[in-house]
């Protein structure tokens, strides 16, 4: 089978690595890919948000199956375009991708389906938003309605921070994504990620994870796209996962179907869990990054079978073969991230590291320079990942790998998974 993966981050390296374990994969192309992906797949330059270009590329390369990694092509309707061209594809339609592309739309679905989530209000007028914040007080959560590369959510612990977020969003910090904001009550509890495959009819849970959003140890510093993750999430017990399926995931899918929007792809629910009761924080319409790195390490080659079953409408009867294992991924980022950072610094020591079912360094922002050396080309650069029979073992493996990477211009948190252990 000829497979095309769209994207070029750590998530896509992990997806490519898992897909390659499966003997069904004969040829793998990744667009645009990165230096790590290039070691296991062909990389191609392609505008992955242009559905016509992607469909033409897939057709001319004899692609049998397209896996869409990030949210931007999904929101741009690339999955719709591929399906219209008769190309099998993993990822929801643009209408379904509004679950991530519009925070207000998700709240509307929650209202219609009675899904537990934080009380909220939507605003297009900054003064009305400010009045609402003064009336409700802090802590409060301010969200840009649209896609903002993971930076559009501010958990404001003071009224002043919430008002600054309003100024930034309506001031254009996130472009059109901030033209509307959702303001919601702060929820207490422990946050975890729940990943469910949906084929339009059947939903199948494929794993849980916990992410570390702040840049520095002890959950300090600015919010990032994620500095490390581990899977499974201890707080998302089977009982909590069952409740999330019954009260959140299935009602969401049913409400979408009622509106003529069948969901096909992975649905990533960010949940806040308190006293064993899950409430919805947000939806994403793709795998989490770096949660995917920890999850793919555990799923291995069966990930391709599951994504294929999802795309073909065959999840009924599919099951996940779980091992009793744990995955943990530590992100190495360029110093300065998530603010200003430099690119082009050389990363040494990678070639000597083991790469097997217990150890992987997934590349996120890397490239090769003129001399063939691996250099940093983004903010989040590597996902140093271990797997083990316990979380402590997975964690020890990941940090042992990290200790052998020679990159003075990079940094990582030293406490990923520490609380879980
Ligand atoms: N790690 C958070 C996300 O992928 O949105």
GROMACS .gro file of C-alpha atoms and ligand atoms in nm:
model
  426
    1UNK     CA    1   0.000   0.000   0.000
    2UNK     CA    2   0.129   0.350  -0.088
    3UNK     CA    3   0.073   0.591   0.199
    4UNK     CA    4   0.103   0.969   0.221
    5UNK     CA    5   0.126   1.147   0.557
    6UNK     CA    6   0.065   1.522   0.565
    7UNK     CA    7   0.265   1.722   0.818
    8UNK     CA    8   0.621   1.761   0.935
    9UNK     CA    9   0.631   1.764   1.314
   10UNK     CA   10   0.696   1.518   1.593
   11UNK     CA   11   0.342   1.382   1.565
   12UNK     CA   12   0.395   1.299   1.199
   13UNK     CA   13   0.735   1.138   1.266
   14UNK     CA   14   0.566   0.917   1.527
   15UNK     CA   15   0.282   0.833   1.284
   16UNK     CA   16   0.534   0.755   1.008
   17UNK     CA   17   0.737   0.536   1.246
   18UNK     CA   18   0.427   0.339   1.350
   19UNK     CA   19   0.297   0.304   0.992
   20UNK     CA   20   0.636   0.171   0.881
   21UNK     CA   21   0.614  -0.114   1.134
   22UNK     CA   22   0.314  -0.249   0.948
   23UNK     CA   23   0.392  -0.483   0.653
   24UNK     CA   24   0.095  -0.333   0.463
   25UNK     CA   25   0.305  -0.020   0.406
   26UNK     CA   26   0.503  -0.059   0.083
   27UNK     CA   27   0.588   0.305   0.015
   28UNK     CA   28   0.565   0.601   0.251
   29UNK     CA   29   0.579   0.967   0.152
   30UNK     CA   30   0.556   1.249   0.402
   31UNK     CA   31   0.488   1.609   0.304
   32UNK     CA   32   0.675   1.814   0.401
   33UNK     CA   33   0.841   1.583   0.659
   34UNK     CA   34   1.161   1.672   0.843
   35UNK     CA   35   1.516   1.540   0.884
   36UNK     CA   36   1.407   1.253   1.110
   37UNK     CA   37   1.120   1.148   0.887
   38UNK     CA   38   1.356   1.155   0.588
   39UNK     CA   39   1.542   0.858   0.741
   40UNK     CA   40   1.233   0.636   0.711
   41UNK     CA   41   1.020   0.790   0.435
   42UNK     CA   42   1.041   0.997   0.119
   43UNK     CA   43   0.982   1.366   0.193
   44UNK     CA   44   0.809   1.594  -0.055
   45UNK     CA   45   0.750   1.968  -0.073
   46UNK     CA   46   0.375   2.032  -0.102
   47UNK     CA   47   0.126   2.297   0.010
   48UNK     CA   48  -0.064   2.065   0.244
   49UNK     CA   49  -0.350   2.311   0.298
   50UNK     CA   50  -0.429   2.316  -0.076
   51UNK     CA   51  -0.677   2.032  -0.136
   52UNK     CA   52  -0.638   2.038  -0.514
   53UNK     CA   53  -0.258   2.019  -0.489
   54UNK     CA   54  -0.274   1.735  -0.234
   55UNK     CA   55  -0.527   1.538  -0.441
   56UNK     CA   56  -0.318   1.581  -0.757
   57UNK     CA   57   0.001   1.481  -0.572
   58UNK     CA   58  -0.172   1.171  -0.427
   59UNK     CA   59  -0.313   1.074  -0.766
   60UNK     CA   60   0.015   1.116  -0.954
   61UNK     CA   61   0.205   0.914  -0.689
   62UNK     CA   62  -0.043   0.627  -0.685
   63UNK     CA   63  -0.131   0.694  -0.320
   64UNK     CA   64  -0.376   0.446  -0.167
   65UNK     CA   65  -0.422   0.614   0.169
   66UNK     CA   66  -0.364   0.968   0.303
   67UNK     CA   67  -0.320   1.035   0.675
   68UNK     CA   68  -0.369   1.402   0.767
   69UNK     CA   69  -0.163   1.497   1.074
   70UNK     CA   70  -0.228   1.865   1.163
   71UNK     CA   71  -0.548   2.065   1.200
   72UNK     CA   72  -0.483   2.332   0.933
   73UNK     CA   73  -0.539   2.105   0.628
   74UNK     CA   74  -0.845   1.954   0.798
   75UNK     CA   75  -0.998   2.296   0.861
   76UNK     CA   76  -0.911   2.388   0.500
   77UNK     CA   77  -1.116   2.095   0.367
   78UNK     CA   78  -0.832   1.876   0.238
   79UNK     CA   79  -1.007   1.557   0.358
   80UNK     CA   80  -1.325   1.661   0.172
   81UNK     CA   81  -1.127   1.721  -0.147
   82UNK     CA   82  -0.949   1.384  -0.122
   83UNK     CA   83  -1.275   1.195  -0.062
   84UNK     CA   84  -1.435   1.375  -0.355
   85UNK     CA   85  -1.144   1.249  -0.567
   86UNK     CA   86  -1.206   0.893  -0.445
   87UNK     CA   87  -0.886   0.880  -0.236
   88UNK     CA   88  -0.905   0.699   0.098
   89UNK     CA   89  -0.820   0.940   0.374
   90UNK     CA   90  -0.791   0.958   0.754
   91UNK     CA   91  -0.924   1.285   0.894
   92UNK     CA   92  -1.253   1.468   0.939
   93UNK     CA   93  -1.430   1.699   0.694
   94UNK     CA   94  -1.397   2.078   0.724
   95UNK     CA   95  -1.745   2.092   0.879
   96UNK     CA   96  -1.649   1.836   1.145
   97UNK     CA   97  -1.310   2.006   1.197
   98UNK     CA   98  -1.500   2.307   1.330
   99UNK     CA   99  -1.488   2.123   1.662
  100UNK     CA  100  -1.131   2.252   1.677
  101UNK     CA  101  -1.150   2.547   1.439
  102UNK     CA  102  -1.431   2.719   1.633
  103UNK     CA  103  -1.443   2.706   2.013
  104UNK     CA  104  -1.789   2.864   1.996
  105UNK     CA  105  -1.916   2.587   1.767
  106UNK     CA  106  -1.800   2.323   2.017
  107UNK     CA  107  -1.985   2.502   2.297
  108UNK     CA  108  -2.297   2.513   2.079
  109UNK     CA  109  -2.271   2.133   2.030
  110UNK     CA  110  -2.225   2.089   2.406
  111UNK     CA  111  -2.540   2.291   2.473
  112UNK     CA  112  -2.743   2.100   2.216
  113UNK     CA  113  -2.629   1.758   2.342
  114UNK     CA  114  -2.618   1.830   2.715
  115UNK     CA  115  -2.243   1.764   2.740
  116UNK     CA  116  -2.076   1.857   3.071
  117UNK     CA  117  -1.843   2.154   3.016
  118UNK     CA  118  -1.769   2.495   3.173
  119UNK     CA  119  -2.038   2.767   3.156
  120UNK     CA  120  -1.943   3.021   2.890
  121UNK     CA  121  -2.032   3.327   2.685
  122UNK     CA  122  -1.931   3.431   2.331
  123UNK     CA  123  -1.830   3.785   2.231
  124UNK     CA  124  -1.750   3.979   1.917
  125UNK     CA  125  -1.751   4.312   2.103
  126UNK     CA  126  -1.444   4.377   2.326
  127UNK     CA  127  -1.632   4.608   2.565
  128UNK     CA  128  -1.902   4.348   2.628
  129UNK     CA  129  -1.624   4.092   2.690
  130UNK     CA  130  -1.452   4.325   2.940
  131UNK     CA  131  -1.779   4.387   3.124
  132UNK     CA  132  -1.840   4.012   3.144
  133UNK     CA  133  -1.491   3.952   3.290
  134UNK     CA  134  -1.535   4.227   3.552
  135UNK     CA  135  -1.869   4.077   3.651
  136UNK     CA  136  -1.746   3.714   3.672
  137UNK     CA  137  -1.397   3.787   3.818
  138UNK     CA  138  -1.093   3.556   3.800
  139UNK     CA  139  -0.979   3.287   3.751
  140UNK     CA  140  -1.137   3.271   3.409
  141UNK     CA  141  -1.048   3.121   3.071
  142UNK     CA  142  -1.030   3.335   2.757
  143UNK     CA  143  -1.021   3.157   2.421
  144UNK     CA  144  -0.980   3.292   2.070
  145UNK     CA  145  -1.258   3.128   1.871
  146UNK     CA  146  -1.044   3.016   1.576
  147UNK     CA  147  -0.718   2.830   1.515
  148UNK     CA  148  -0.423   3.001   1.682
  149UNK     CA  149  -0.144   2.739   1.668
  150UNK     CA  150  -0.211   2.629   2.025
  151UNK     CA  151  -0.162   2.981   2.164
  152UNK     CA  152  -0.520   3.106   2.165
  153UNK     CA  153  -0.618   2.991   2.515
  154UNK     CA  154  -0.536   3.202   2.822
  155UNK     CA  155  -0.607   3.061   3.167
  156UNK     CA  156  -0.616   3.396   3.350
  157UNK     CA  157  -0.561   3.375   3.726
  158UNK     CA  158  -0.625   3.751   3.765
  159UNK     CA  159  -0.880   3.990   3.616
  160UNK     CA  160  -0.592   4.201   3.477
  161UNK     CA  161  -0.452   3.900   3.286
  162UNK     CA  162  -0.797   3.824   3.146
  163UNK     CA  163  -0.841   4.185   3.030
  164UNK     CA  164  -0.495   4.181   2.866
  165UNK     CA  165  -0.595   3.863   2.682
  166UNK     CA  166  -0.906   4.041   2.554
  167UNK     CA  167  -0.690   4.334   2.437
  168UNK     CA  168  -0.448   4.098   2.260
  169UNK     CA  169  -0.717   3.888   2.091
  170UNK     CA  170  -0.932   4.176   1.970
  171UNK     CA  171  -0.612   4.369   1.891
  172UNK     CA  172  -0.528   4.113   1.623
  173UNK     CA  173  -0.265   3.898   1.799
  174UNK     CA  174  -0.422   3.590   1.639
  175UNK     CA  175  -0.560   3.753   1.327
  176UNK     CA  176  -0.912   3.650   1.228
  177UNK     CA  177  -0.905   3.370   1.491
  178UNK     CA  178  -0.947   3.636   1.760
  179UNK     CA  179  -1.238   3.824   1.602
  180UNK     CA  180  -1.466   3.629   1.836
  181UNK     CA  181  -1.374   3.511   2.185
  182UNK     CA  182  -1.523   3.254   2.419
  183UNK     CA  183  -1.497   3.330   2.789
  184UNK     CA  184  -1.557   3.038   3.020
  185UNK     CA  185  -1.547   2.959   3.388
  186UNK     CA  186  -1.226   2.809   3.524
  187UNK     CA  187  -1.262   2.436   3.593
  188UNK     CA  188  -1.085   2.267   3.885
  189UNK     CA  189  -0.945   1.917   3.843
  190UNK     CA  190  -0.680   1.722   3.659
  191UNK     CA  191  -0.655   1.756   3.281
  192UNK     CA  192  -0.603   1.458   3.052
  193UNK     CA  193  -0.631   1.375   2.683
  194UNK     CA  194  -0.865   1.107   2.549
  195UNK     CA  195  -0.822   0.979   2.192
  196UNK     CA  196  -1.113   0.815   2.011
  197UNK     CA  197  -1.132   0.695   1.652
  198UNK     CA  198  -1.468   0.746   1.481
  199UNK     CA  199  -1.569   0.608   1.140
  200UNK     CA  200  -1.891   0.806   1.109
  201UNK     CA  201  -2.086   0.545   1.309
  202UNK     CA  202  -1.866   0.355   1.551
  203UNK     CA  203  -1.634   0.508   1.811
  204UNK     CA  204  -1.331   0.324   1.948
  205UNK     CA  205  -1.111   0.456   2.229
  206UNK     CA  206  -0.744   0.423   2.128
  207UNK     CA  207  -0.562   0.568   2.425
  208UNK     CA  208  -0.514   0.831   2.690
  209UNK     CA  209  -0.229   1.068   2.774
  210UNK     CA  210  -0.126   1.356   2.993
  211UNK     CA  211   0.054   1.659   2.854
  212UNK     CA  212   0.274   1.923   3.023
  213UNK     CA  213   0.181   2.261   2.875
  214UNK     CA  214   0.408   2.502   3.065
  215UNK     CA  215   0.763   2.566   2.947
  216UNK     CA  216   0.949   2.504   3.272
  217UNK     CA  217   0.971   2.257   3.560
  218UNK     CA  218   0.700   2.269   3.823
  219UNK     CA  219   0.444   2.386   3.563
  220UNK     CA  220   0.597   2.733   3.557
  221UNK     CA  221   0.655   2.970   3.267
  222UNK     CA  222   0.456   3.041   2.954
  223UNK     CA  223   0.211   2.804   2.789
  224UNK     CA  224   0.353   2.600   2.501
  225UNK     CA  225   0.220   2.348   2.252
  226UNK     CA  226   0.334   2.078   2.498
  227UNK     CA  227   0.672   2.004   2.657
  228UNK     CA  228   0.621   1.635   2.720
  229UNK     CA  229   0.354   1.368   2.760
  230UNK     CA  230   0.298   1.022   2.890
  231UNK     CA  231   0.048   0.749   2.811
  232UNK     CA  232  -0.168   0.609   2.964
  233UNK     CA  233  -0.303   0.886   3.188
  234UNK     CA  234  -0.355   0.738   3.538
  235UNK     CA  235  -0.644   0.979   3.607
  236UNK     CA  236  -0.835   0.851   3.302
  237UNK     CA  237  -0.928   0.515   3.455
  238UNK     CA  238  -1.154   0.273   3.266
  239UNK     CA  239  -1.451   0.401   3.467
  240UNK     CA  240  -1.374   0.765   3.379
  241UNK     CA  241  -1.316   0.671   3.014
  242UNK     CA  242  -1.654   0.492   3.005
  243UNK     CA  243  -1.823   0.801   3.148
  244UNK     CA  244  -1.645   1.021   2.892
  245UNK     CA  245  -1.764   0.795   2.610
  246UNK     CA  246  -2.124   0.790   2.734
  247UNK     CA  247  -2.165   1.152   2.840
  248UNK     CA  248  -1.928   1.339   2.607
  249UNK     CA  249  -1.800   1.155   2.299
  250UNK     CA  250  -2.112   0.965   2.186
  251UNK     CA  251  -2.350   1.260   2.240
  252UNK     CA  252  -2.111   1.481   2.040
  253UNK     CA  253  -2.099   1.235   1.751
  254UNK     CA  254  -2.477   1.192   1.761
  255UNK     CA  255  -2.536   1.568   1.758
  256UNK     CA  256  -2.297   1.610   1.464
  257UNK     CA  257  -2.466   1.323   1.277
  258UNK     CA  258  -2.806   1.482   1.345
  259UNK     CA  259  -2.672   1.794   1.170
  260UNK     CA  260  -2.555   1.585   0.873
  261UNK     CA  261  -2.187   1.598   0.976
  262UNK     CA  262  -2.058   1.242   1.030
  263UNK     CA  263  -1.721   1.248   1.209
  264UNK     CA  264  -1.445   1.038   1.059
  265UNK     CA  265  -1.094   1.048   1.204
  266UNK     CA  266  -0.947   1.085   1.550
  267UNK     CA  267  -1.133   1.294   1.804
  268UNK     CA  268  -0.908   1.423   2.080
  269UNK     CA  269  -1.103   1.531   2.384
  270UNK     CA  270  -0.925   1.745   2.641
  271UNK     CA  271  -1.098   1.652   2.966
  272UNK     CA  272  -1.098   1.804   3.314
  273UNK     CA  273  -1.152   1.532   3.570
  274UNK     CA  274  -1.262   1.599   3.927
  275UNK     CA  275  -1.396   1.332   4.164
  276UNK     CA  276  -1.401   1.082   3.877
  277UNK     CA  277  -1.632   1.304   3.668
  278UNK     CA  278  -1.502   1.420   3.327
  279UNK     CA  279  -1.598   1.754   3.176
  280UNK     CA  280  -1.501   1.872   2.828
  281UNK     CA  281  -1.230   2.141   2.808
  282UNK     CA  282  -1.191   2.137   2.430
  283UNK     CA  283  -1.187   1.919   2.123
  284UNK     CA  284  -0.906   1.876   1.873
  285UNK     CA  285  -0.959   1.694   1.546
  286UNK     CA  286  -0.613   1.532   1.523
  287UNK     CA  287  -0.371   1.349   1.748
  288UNK     CA  288  -0.204   1.559   2.018
  289UNK     CA  289   0.160   1.659   1.987
  290UNK     CA  290   0.358   1.532   2.185
  291UNK     CA  291   0.088   1.292   2.313
  292UNK     CA  292   0.099   1.110   1.977
  293UNK     CA  293   0.469   1.029   2.026
  294UNK     CA  294   0.398   0.849   2.356
  295UNK     CA  295   0.085   0.684   2.215
  296UNK     CA  296   0.239   0.559   1.887
  297UNK     CA  297   0.529   0.410   2.081
  298UNK     CA  298   0.267   0.189   2.249
  299UNK     CA  299   0.044   0.114   1.949
  300UNK     CA  300   0.319   0.044   1.694
  301UNK     CA  301   0.215  -0.103   1.358
  302UNK     CA  302  -0.149  -0.166   1.454
  303UNK     CA  303  -0.198   0.213   1.435
  304UNK     CA  304  -0.214   0.176   1.055
  305UNK     CA  305  -0.480  -0.098   1.075
  306UNK     CA  306  -0.686   0.115   1.311
  307UNK     CA  307  -0.660   0.429   1.096
  308UNK     CA  308  -0.748   0.224   0.786
  309UNK     CA  309  -1.051   0.069   0.959
  310UNK     CA  310  -1.153   0.421   1.060
  311UNK     CA  311  -1.124   0.554   0.703
  312UNK     CA  312  -1.304   0.254   0.552
  313UNK     CA  313  -1.596   0.262   0.796
  314UNK     CA  314  -1.485  -0.067   0.955
  315UNK     CA  315  -1.432   0.017   1.322
  316UNK     CA  316  -1.722  -0.208   1.424
  317UNK     CA  317  -1.537  -0.520   1.536
  318UNK     CA  318  -1.193  -0.352   1.542
  319UNK     CA  319  -1.006  -0.360   1.869
  320UNK     CA  320  -0.681  -0.230   2.013
  321UNK     CA  321  -0.431  -0.495   2.122
  322UNK     CA  322  -0.297  -0.335   2.435
  323UNK     CA  323   0.030  -0.438   2.593
  324UNK     CA  324   0.069  -0.360   2.961
  325UNK     CA  325   0.308  -0.076   2.882
  326UNK     CA  326   0.373   0.297   2.916
  327UNK     CA  327   0.517   0.557   2.680
  328UNK     CA  328   0.675   0.890   2.774
  329UNK     CA  329   0.804   1.166   2.548
  330UNK     CA  330   1.019   1.462   2.657
  331UNK     CA  331   1.031   1.761   2.421
  332UNK     CA  332   1.364   1.933   2.359
  333UNK     CA  333   1.296   2.288   2.246
  334UNK     CA  334   1.518   2.574   2.127
  335UNK     CA  335   1.610   2.812   2.411
  336UNK     CA  336   1.364   3.102   2.401
  337UNK     CA  337   1.067   2.891   2.288
  338UNK     CA  338   0.771   2.964   2.300
  339UNK     CA  339   0.903   3.320   2.248
  340UNK     CA  340   1.185   3.417   2.013
  341UNK     CA  341   1.442   3.148   1.940
  342UNK     CA  342   1.727   3.086   1.698
  343UNK     CA  343   1.738   2.819   1.433
  344UNK     CA  344   2.036   2.655   1.267
  345UNK     CA  345   2.220   2.523   1.575
  346UNK     CA  346   2.378   2.179   1.529
  347UNK     CA  347   2.240   1.884   1.727
  348UNK     CA  348   2.500   1.619   1.803
  349UNK     CA  349   2.490   1.266   1.937
  350UNK     CA  350   2.173   1.151   1.763
  351UNK     CA  351   2.336   0.889   1.538
  352UNK     CA  352   2.470   0.691   1.835
  353UNK     CA  353   2.131   0.655   2.005
  354UNK     CA  354   1.930   0.331   1.996
  355UNK     CA  355   1.613   0.341   1.785
  356UNK     CA  356   1.389   0.048   1.862
  357UNK     CA  357   1.054  -0.037   2.020
  358UNK     CA  358   1.172   0.099   2.357
  359UNK     CA  359   1.366   0.409   2.247
  360UNK     CA  360   1.294   0.667   1.979
  361UNK     CA  361   1.390   1.025   1.915
  362UNK     CA  362   1.108   1.173   1.709
  363UNK     CA  363   1.208   1.483   1.515
  364UNK     CA  364   0.981   1.788   1.519
  365UNK     CA  365   1.173   2.094   1.398
  366UNK     CA  366   1.487   1.961   1.233
  367UNK     CA  367   1.658   1.989   0.895
  368UNK     CA  368   1.996   1.896   0.746
  369UNK     CA  369   2.244   2.175   0.677
  370UNK     CA  370   2.475   2.193   0.373
  371UNK     CA  371   2.720   1.962   0.548
  372UNK     CA  372   2.455   1.699   0.620
  373UNK     CA  373   2.441   1.778   0.992
  374UNK     CA  374   2.109   1.778   1.181
  375UNK     CA  375   2.019   2.135   1.280
  376UNK     CA  376   1.727   2.289   1.468
  377UNK     CA  377   1.467   2.447   1.240
  378UNK     CA  378   1.179   2.513   1.480
  379UNK     CA  379   1.077   2.585   1.839
  380UNK     CA  380   0.994   2.232   1.950
  381UNK     CA  381   1.274   2.029   1.798
  382UNK     CA  382   1.288   1.669   1.932
  383UNK     CA  383   1.054   1.431   2.114
  384UNK     CA  384   1.281   1.202   2.314
  385UNK     CA  385   1.067   0.898   2.384
  386UNK     CA  386   1.086   0.581   2.592
  387UNK     CA  387   0.857   0.283   2.644
  388UNK     CA  388   0.857   0.046   2.937
  389UNK     CA  389   0.657  -0.188   3.157
  390UNK     CA  390   0.607   0.094   3.405
  391UNK     CA  391   0.591   0.470   3.372
  392UNK     CA  392   0.914   0.493   3.575
  393UNK     CA  393   1.090   0.264   3.326
  394UNK     CA  394   0.964   0.458   3.023
  395UNK     CA  395   1.069   0.781   3.191
  396UNK     CA  396   1.416   0.652   3.279
  397UNK     CA  397   1.468   0.540   2.916
  398UNK     CA  398   1.359   0.876   2.773
  399UNK     CA  399   1.579   1.079   3.010
  400UNK     CA  400   1.878   0.845   2.953
  401UNK     CA  401   1.848   0.915   2.579
  402UNK     CA  402   1.811   1.287   2.640
  403UNK     CA  403   2.131   1.291   2.846
  404UNK     CA  404   2.326   1.169   2.542
  405UNK     CA  405   2.207   1.446   2.308
  406UNK     CA  406   2.461   1.721   2.258
  407UNK     CA  407   2.265   2.041   2.194
  408UNK     CA  408   2.366   2.336   2.415
  409UNK     CA  409   2.111   2.564   2.244
  410UNK     CA  410   1.822   2.341   2.353
  411UNK     CA  411   1.633   2.287   2.678
  412UNK     CA  412   1.387   2.037   2.821
  413UNK     CA  413   1.183   2.000   3.135
  414UNK     CA  414   1.330   1.755   3.386
  415UNK     CA  415   0.995   1.664   3.548
  416UNK     CA  416   0.792   1.509   3.265
  417UNK     CA  417   0.588   1.226   3.417
  418UNK     CA  418   0.730   1.287   3.765
  419UNK     CA  419   0.387   1.329   3.920
  420UNK     CA  420   0.255   1.018   3.745
  421UNK     CA  421   0.549   0.814   3.876
  422LIG     N1  422  -0.035   1.887   2.313
  422LIG     C1  423  -0.151   1.961   2.291
  422LIG     C2  424  -0.203   1.959   2.155
  422LIG     O1  425  -0.160   1.883   2.072
  422LIG     O2  426  -0.295   2.035   2.127
   0.00000   0.00000   0.00000
